[in-house]
PDB file of C-alpha atoms in Angstrom:
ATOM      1  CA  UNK A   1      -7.365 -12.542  16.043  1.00  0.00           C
ATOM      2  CA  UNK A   2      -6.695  -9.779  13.888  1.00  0.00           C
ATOM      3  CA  UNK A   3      -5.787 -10.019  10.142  1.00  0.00           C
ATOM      4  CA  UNK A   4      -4.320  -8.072   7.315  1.00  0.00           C
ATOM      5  CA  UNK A   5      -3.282  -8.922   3.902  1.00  0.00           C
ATOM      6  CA  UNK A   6      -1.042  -6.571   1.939  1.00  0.00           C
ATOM      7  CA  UNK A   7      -0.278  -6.942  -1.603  1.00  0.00           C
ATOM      8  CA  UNK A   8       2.702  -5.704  -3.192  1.00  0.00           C
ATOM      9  CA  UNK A   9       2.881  -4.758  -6.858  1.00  0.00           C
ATOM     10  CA  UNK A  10       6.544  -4.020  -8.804  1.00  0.00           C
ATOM     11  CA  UNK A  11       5.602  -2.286 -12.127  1.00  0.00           C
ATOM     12  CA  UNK A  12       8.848  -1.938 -12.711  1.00  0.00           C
ATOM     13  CA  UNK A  13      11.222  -3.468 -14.884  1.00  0.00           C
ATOM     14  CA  UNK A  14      13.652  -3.816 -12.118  1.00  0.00           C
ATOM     15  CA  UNK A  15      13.814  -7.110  -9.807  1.00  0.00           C
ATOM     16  CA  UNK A  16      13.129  -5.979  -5.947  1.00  0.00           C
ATOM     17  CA  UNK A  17      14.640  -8.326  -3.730  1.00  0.00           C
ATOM     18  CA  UNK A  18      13.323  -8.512   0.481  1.00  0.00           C
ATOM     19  CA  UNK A  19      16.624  -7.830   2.325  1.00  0.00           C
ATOM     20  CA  UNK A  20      16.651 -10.866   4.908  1.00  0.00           C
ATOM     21  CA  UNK A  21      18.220 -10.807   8.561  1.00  0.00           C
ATOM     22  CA  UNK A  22      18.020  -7.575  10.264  1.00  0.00           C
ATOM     23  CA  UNK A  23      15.721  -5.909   7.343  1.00  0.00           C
ATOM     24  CA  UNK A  24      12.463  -6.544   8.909  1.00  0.00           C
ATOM     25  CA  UNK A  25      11.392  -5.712  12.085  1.00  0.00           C
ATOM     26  CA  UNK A  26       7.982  -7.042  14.244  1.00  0.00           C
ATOM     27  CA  UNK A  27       7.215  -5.359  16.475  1.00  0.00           C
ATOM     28  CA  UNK A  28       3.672  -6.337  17.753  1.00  0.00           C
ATOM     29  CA  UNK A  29       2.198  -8.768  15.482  1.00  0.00           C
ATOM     30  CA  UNK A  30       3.768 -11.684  13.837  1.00  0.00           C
ATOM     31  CA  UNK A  31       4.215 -12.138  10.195  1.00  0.00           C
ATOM     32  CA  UNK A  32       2.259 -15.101   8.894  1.00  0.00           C
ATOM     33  CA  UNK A  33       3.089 -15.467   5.100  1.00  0.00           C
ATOM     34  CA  UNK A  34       6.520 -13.538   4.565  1.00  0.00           C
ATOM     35  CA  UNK A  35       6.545 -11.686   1.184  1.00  0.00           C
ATOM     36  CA  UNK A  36       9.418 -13.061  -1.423  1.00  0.00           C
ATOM     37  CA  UNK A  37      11.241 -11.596  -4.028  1.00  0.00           C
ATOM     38  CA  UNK A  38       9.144  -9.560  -6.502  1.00  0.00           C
ATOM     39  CA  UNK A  39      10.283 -10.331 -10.026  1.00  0.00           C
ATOM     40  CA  UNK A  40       9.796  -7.363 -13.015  1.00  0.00           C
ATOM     41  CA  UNK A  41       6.080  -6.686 -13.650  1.00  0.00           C
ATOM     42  CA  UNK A  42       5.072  -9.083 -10.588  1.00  0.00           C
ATOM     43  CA  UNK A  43       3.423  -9.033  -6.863  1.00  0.00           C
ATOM     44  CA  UNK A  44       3.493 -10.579  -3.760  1.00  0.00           C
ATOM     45  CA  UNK A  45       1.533 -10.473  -0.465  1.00  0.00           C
ATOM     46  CA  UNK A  46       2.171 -10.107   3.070  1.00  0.00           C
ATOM     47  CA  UNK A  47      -0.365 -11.971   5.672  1.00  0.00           C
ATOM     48  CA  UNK A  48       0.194 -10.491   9.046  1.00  0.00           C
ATOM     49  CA  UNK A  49      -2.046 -11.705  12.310  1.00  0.00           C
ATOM     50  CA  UNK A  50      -2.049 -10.703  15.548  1.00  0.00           C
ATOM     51  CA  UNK A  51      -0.119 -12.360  18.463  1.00  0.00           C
ATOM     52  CA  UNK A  52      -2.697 -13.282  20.059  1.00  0.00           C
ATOM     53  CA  UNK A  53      -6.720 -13.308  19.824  1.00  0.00           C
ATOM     54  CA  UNK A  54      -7.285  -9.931  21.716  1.00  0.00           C
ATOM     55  CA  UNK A  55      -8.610  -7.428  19.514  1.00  0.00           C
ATOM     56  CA  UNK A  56      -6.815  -4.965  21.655  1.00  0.00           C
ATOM     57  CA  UNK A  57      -3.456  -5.735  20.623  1.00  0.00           C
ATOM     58  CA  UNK A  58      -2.555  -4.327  16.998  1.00  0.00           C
ATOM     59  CA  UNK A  59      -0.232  -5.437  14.426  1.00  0.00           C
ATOM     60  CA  UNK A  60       3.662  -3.105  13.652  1.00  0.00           C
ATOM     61  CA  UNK A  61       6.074  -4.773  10.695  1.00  0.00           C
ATOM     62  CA  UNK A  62       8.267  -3.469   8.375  1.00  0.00           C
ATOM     63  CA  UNK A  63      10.713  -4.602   5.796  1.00  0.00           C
ATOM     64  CA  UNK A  64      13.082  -3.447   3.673  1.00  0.00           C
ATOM     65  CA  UNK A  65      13.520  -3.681  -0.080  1.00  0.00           C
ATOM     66  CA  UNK A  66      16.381  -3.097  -2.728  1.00  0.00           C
ATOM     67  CA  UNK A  67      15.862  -2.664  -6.348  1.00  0.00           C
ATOM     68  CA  UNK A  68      18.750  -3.693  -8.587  1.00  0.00           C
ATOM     69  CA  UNK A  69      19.257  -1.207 -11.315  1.00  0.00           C
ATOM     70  CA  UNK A  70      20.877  -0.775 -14.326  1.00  0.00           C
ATOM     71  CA  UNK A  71      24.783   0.335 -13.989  1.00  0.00           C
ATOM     72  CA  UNK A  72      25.212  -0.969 -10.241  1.00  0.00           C
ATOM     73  CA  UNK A  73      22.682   1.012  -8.870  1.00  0.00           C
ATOM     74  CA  UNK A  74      20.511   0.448  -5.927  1.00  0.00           C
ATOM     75  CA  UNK A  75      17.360   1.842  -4.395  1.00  0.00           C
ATOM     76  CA  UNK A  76      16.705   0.905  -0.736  1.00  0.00           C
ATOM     77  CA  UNK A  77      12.637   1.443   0.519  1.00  0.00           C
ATOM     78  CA  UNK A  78      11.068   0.372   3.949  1.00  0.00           C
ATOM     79  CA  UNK A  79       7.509  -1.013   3.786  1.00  0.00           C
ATOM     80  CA  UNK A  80       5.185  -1.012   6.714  1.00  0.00           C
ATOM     81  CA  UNK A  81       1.631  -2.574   7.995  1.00  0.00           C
ATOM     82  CA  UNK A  82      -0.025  -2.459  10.387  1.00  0.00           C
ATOM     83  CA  UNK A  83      -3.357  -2.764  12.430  1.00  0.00           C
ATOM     84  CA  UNK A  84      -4.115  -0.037  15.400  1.00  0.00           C
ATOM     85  CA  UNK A  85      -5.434  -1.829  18.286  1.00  0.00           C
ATOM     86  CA  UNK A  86      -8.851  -1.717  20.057  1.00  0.00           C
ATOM     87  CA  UNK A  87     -12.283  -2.361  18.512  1.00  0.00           C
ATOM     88  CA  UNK A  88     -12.228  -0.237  15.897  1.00  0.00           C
ATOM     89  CA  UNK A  89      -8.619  -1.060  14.496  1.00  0.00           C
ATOM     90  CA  UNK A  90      -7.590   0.717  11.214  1.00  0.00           C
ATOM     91  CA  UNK A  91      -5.529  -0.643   8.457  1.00  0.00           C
ATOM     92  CA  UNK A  92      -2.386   0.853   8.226  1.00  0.00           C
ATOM     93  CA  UNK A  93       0.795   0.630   5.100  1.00  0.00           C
ATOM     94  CA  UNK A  94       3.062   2.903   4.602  1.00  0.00           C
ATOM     95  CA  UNK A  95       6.165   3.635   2.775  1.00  0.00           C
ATOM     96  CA  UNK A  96      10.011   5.476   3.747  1.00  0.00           C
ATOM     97  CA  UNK A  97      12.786   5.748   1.926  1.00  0.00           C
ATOM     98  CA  UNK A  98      15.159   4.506   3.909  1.00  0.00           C
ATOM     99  CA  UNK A  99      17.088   0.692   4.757  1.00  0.00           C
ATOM    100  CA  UNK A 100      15.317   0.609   8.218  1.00  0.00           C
ATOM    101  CA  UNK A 101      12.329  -1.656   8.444  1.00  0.00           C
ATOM    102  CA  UNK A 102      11.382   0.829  11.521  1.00  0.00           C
ATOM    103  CA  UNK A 103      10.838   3.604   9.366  1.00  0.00           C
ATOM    104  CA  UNK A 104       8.608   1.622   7.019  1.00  0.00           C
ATOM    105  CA  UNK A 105       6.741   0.706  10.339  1.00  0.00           C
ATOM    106  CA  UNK A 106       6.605   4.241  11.368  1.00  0.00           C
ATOM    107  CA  UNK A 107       5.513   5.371   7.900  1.00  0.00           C
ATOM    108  CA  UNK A 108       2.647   2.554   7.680  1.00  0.00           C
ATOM    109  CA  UNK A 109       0.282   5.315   9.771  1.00  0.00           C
ATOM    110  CA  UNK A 110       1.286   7.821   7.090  1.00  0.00           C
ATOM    111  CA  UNK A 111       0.688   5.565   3.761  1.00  0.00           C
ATOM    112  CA  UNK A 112       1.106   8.306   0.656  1.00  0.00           C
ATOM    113  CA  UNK A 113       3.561   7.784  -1.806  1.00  0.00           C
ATOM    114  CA  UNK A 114       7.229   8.796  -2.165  1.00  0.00           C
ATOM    115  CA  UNK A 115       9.349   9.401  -4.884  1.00  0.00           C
ATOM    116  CA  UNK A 116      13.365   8.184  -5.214  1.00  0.00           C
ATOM    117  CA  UNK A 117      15.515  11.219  -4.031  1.00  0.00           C
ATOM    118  CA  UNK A 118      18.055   9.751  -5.955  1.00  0.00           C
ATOM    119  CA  UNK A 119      18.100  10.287  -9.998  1.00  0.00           C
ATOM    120  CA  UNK A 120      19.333   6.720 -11.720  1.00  0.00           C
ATOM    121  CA  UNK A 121      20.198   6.004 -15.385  1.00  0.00           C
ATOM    122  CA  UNK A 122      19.423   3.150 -17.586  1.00  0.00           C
ATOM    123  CA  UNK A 123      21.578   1.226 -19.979  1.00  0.00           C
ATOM    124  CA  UNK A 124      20.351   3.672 -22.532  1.00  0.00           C
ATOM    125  CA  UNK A 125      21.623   6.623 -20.535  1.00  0.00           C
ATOM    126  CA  UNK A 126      18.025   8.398 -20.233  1.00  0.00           C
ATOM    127  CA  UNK A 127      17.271   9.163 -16.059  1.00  0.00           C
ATOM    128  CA  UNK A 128      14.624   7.914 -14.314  1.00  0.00           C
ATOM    129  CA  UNK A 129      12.887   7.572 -10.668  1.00  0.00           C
ATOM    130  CA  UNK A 130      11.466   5.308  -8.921  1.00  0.00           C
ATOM    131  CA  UNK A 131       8.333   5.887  -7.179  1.00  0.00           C
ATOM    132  CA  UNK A 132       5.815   3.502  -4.183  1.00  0.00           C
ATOM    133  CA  UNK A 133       2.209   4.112  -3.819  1.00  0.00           C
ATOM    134  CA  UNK A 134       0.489   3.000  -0.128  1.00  0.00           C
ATOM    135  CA  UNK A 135      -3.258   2.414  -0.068  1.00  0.00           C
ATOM    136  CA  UNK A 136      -5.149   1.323   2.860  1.00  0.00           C
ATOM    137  CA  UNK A 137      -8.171   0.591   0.497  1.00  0.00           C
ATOM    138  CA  UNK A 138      -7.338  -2.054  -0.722  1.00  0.00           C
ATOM    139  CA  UNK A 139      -4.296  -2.963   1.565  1.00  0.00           C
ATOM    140  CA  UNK A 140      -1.300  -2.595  -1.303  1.00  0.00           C
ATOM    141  CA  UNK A 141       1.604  -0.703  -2.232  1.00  0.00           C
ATOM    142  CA  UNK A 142       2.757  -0.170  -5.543  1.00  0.00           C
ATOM    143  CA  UNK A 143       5.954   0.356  -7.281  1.00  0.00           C
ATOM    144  CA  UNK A 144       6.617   2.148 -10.527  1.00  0.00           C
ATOM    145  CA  UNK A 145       9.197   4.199 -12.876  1.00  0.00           C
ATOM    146  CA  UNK A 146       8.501   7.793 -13.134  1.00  0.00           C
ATOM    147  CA  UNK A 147      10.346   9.118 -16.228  1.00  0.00           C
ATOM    148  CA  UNK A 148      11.051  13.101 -16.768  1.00  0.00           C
ATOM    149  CA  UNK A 149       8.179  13.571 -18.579  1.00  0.00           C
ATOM    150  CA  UNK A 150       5.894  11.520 -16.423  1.00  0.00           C
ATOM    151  CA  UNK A 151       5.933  14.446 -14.003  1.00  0.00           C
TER     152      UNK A 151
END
């Protein structure tokens, strides 16, 4: 049976809540140890195992993820892991901007990070970003705040 283990960091000040229902989609692979709310400044970790015991069959998930922000705004990212399939399967994560858990699937061959292509405002009025990370070494994703002058 394959395994992977994918942690998720929020360095952010902002709560990111998993969108349930529809948000995540399996495609091969089944989700052992389904990720939960991250709160400000915390993690989480997704264990995901093969169906089966065949080395040959890989692993395809994605979720989705909104960040509540300051002044009713929202940022929506897709998240995606995944094993290739065969004997020598490769860790995959990857992130999308997007409300599809497909696209964070697709993206999890990609990894790289992304940066909000919306511009948001705090309570203080100053603008801000939000940026996700995807490394296959170690397994993880991180989230963080990218200011103007942070660029």
């Amino acid at each position: 049976m394959v395994e992977l283990t994918v942690n998720l960091q929020n360095d952010t000040p902002y709560e990111m809540r998993l969108a349930r229902d529809d948000n995540t989609y399996t495609g091969d692979g089944k989700v052992a140890d389904q990720p939960q709310n991250i709160s400000p400044r915390g993690t989480t970790s997704i264990k995901l195992s093969s169906k089966d015991k065949s080395s040959d069959v890989g692993i395809d998930v994605g979720n989705v993820w909104y960040f509540d922000l300051p002044n009713s705004q929202t940022w929506s990212v897709a998240t995606g892991y995944g094993f290739t399939s065969g004997s020598t399967a490769t860790k995959q994560v990857g992130v999308a901007e997007s409300s599809d858990p497909k696209d964070g699937a697709q993206a999890a061959g990609k990894g790289g990070k992304i940066t909000s292509s919306q511009v948001f405002t705090d309570h203080e009025g100053d603008t801000f970003q939000l940026a996700a990370e995807a490394t296959v070494k170690p397994a993880a994703i991180r989230f963080t705040v990218v200011r103007e002058g942070d660029k």
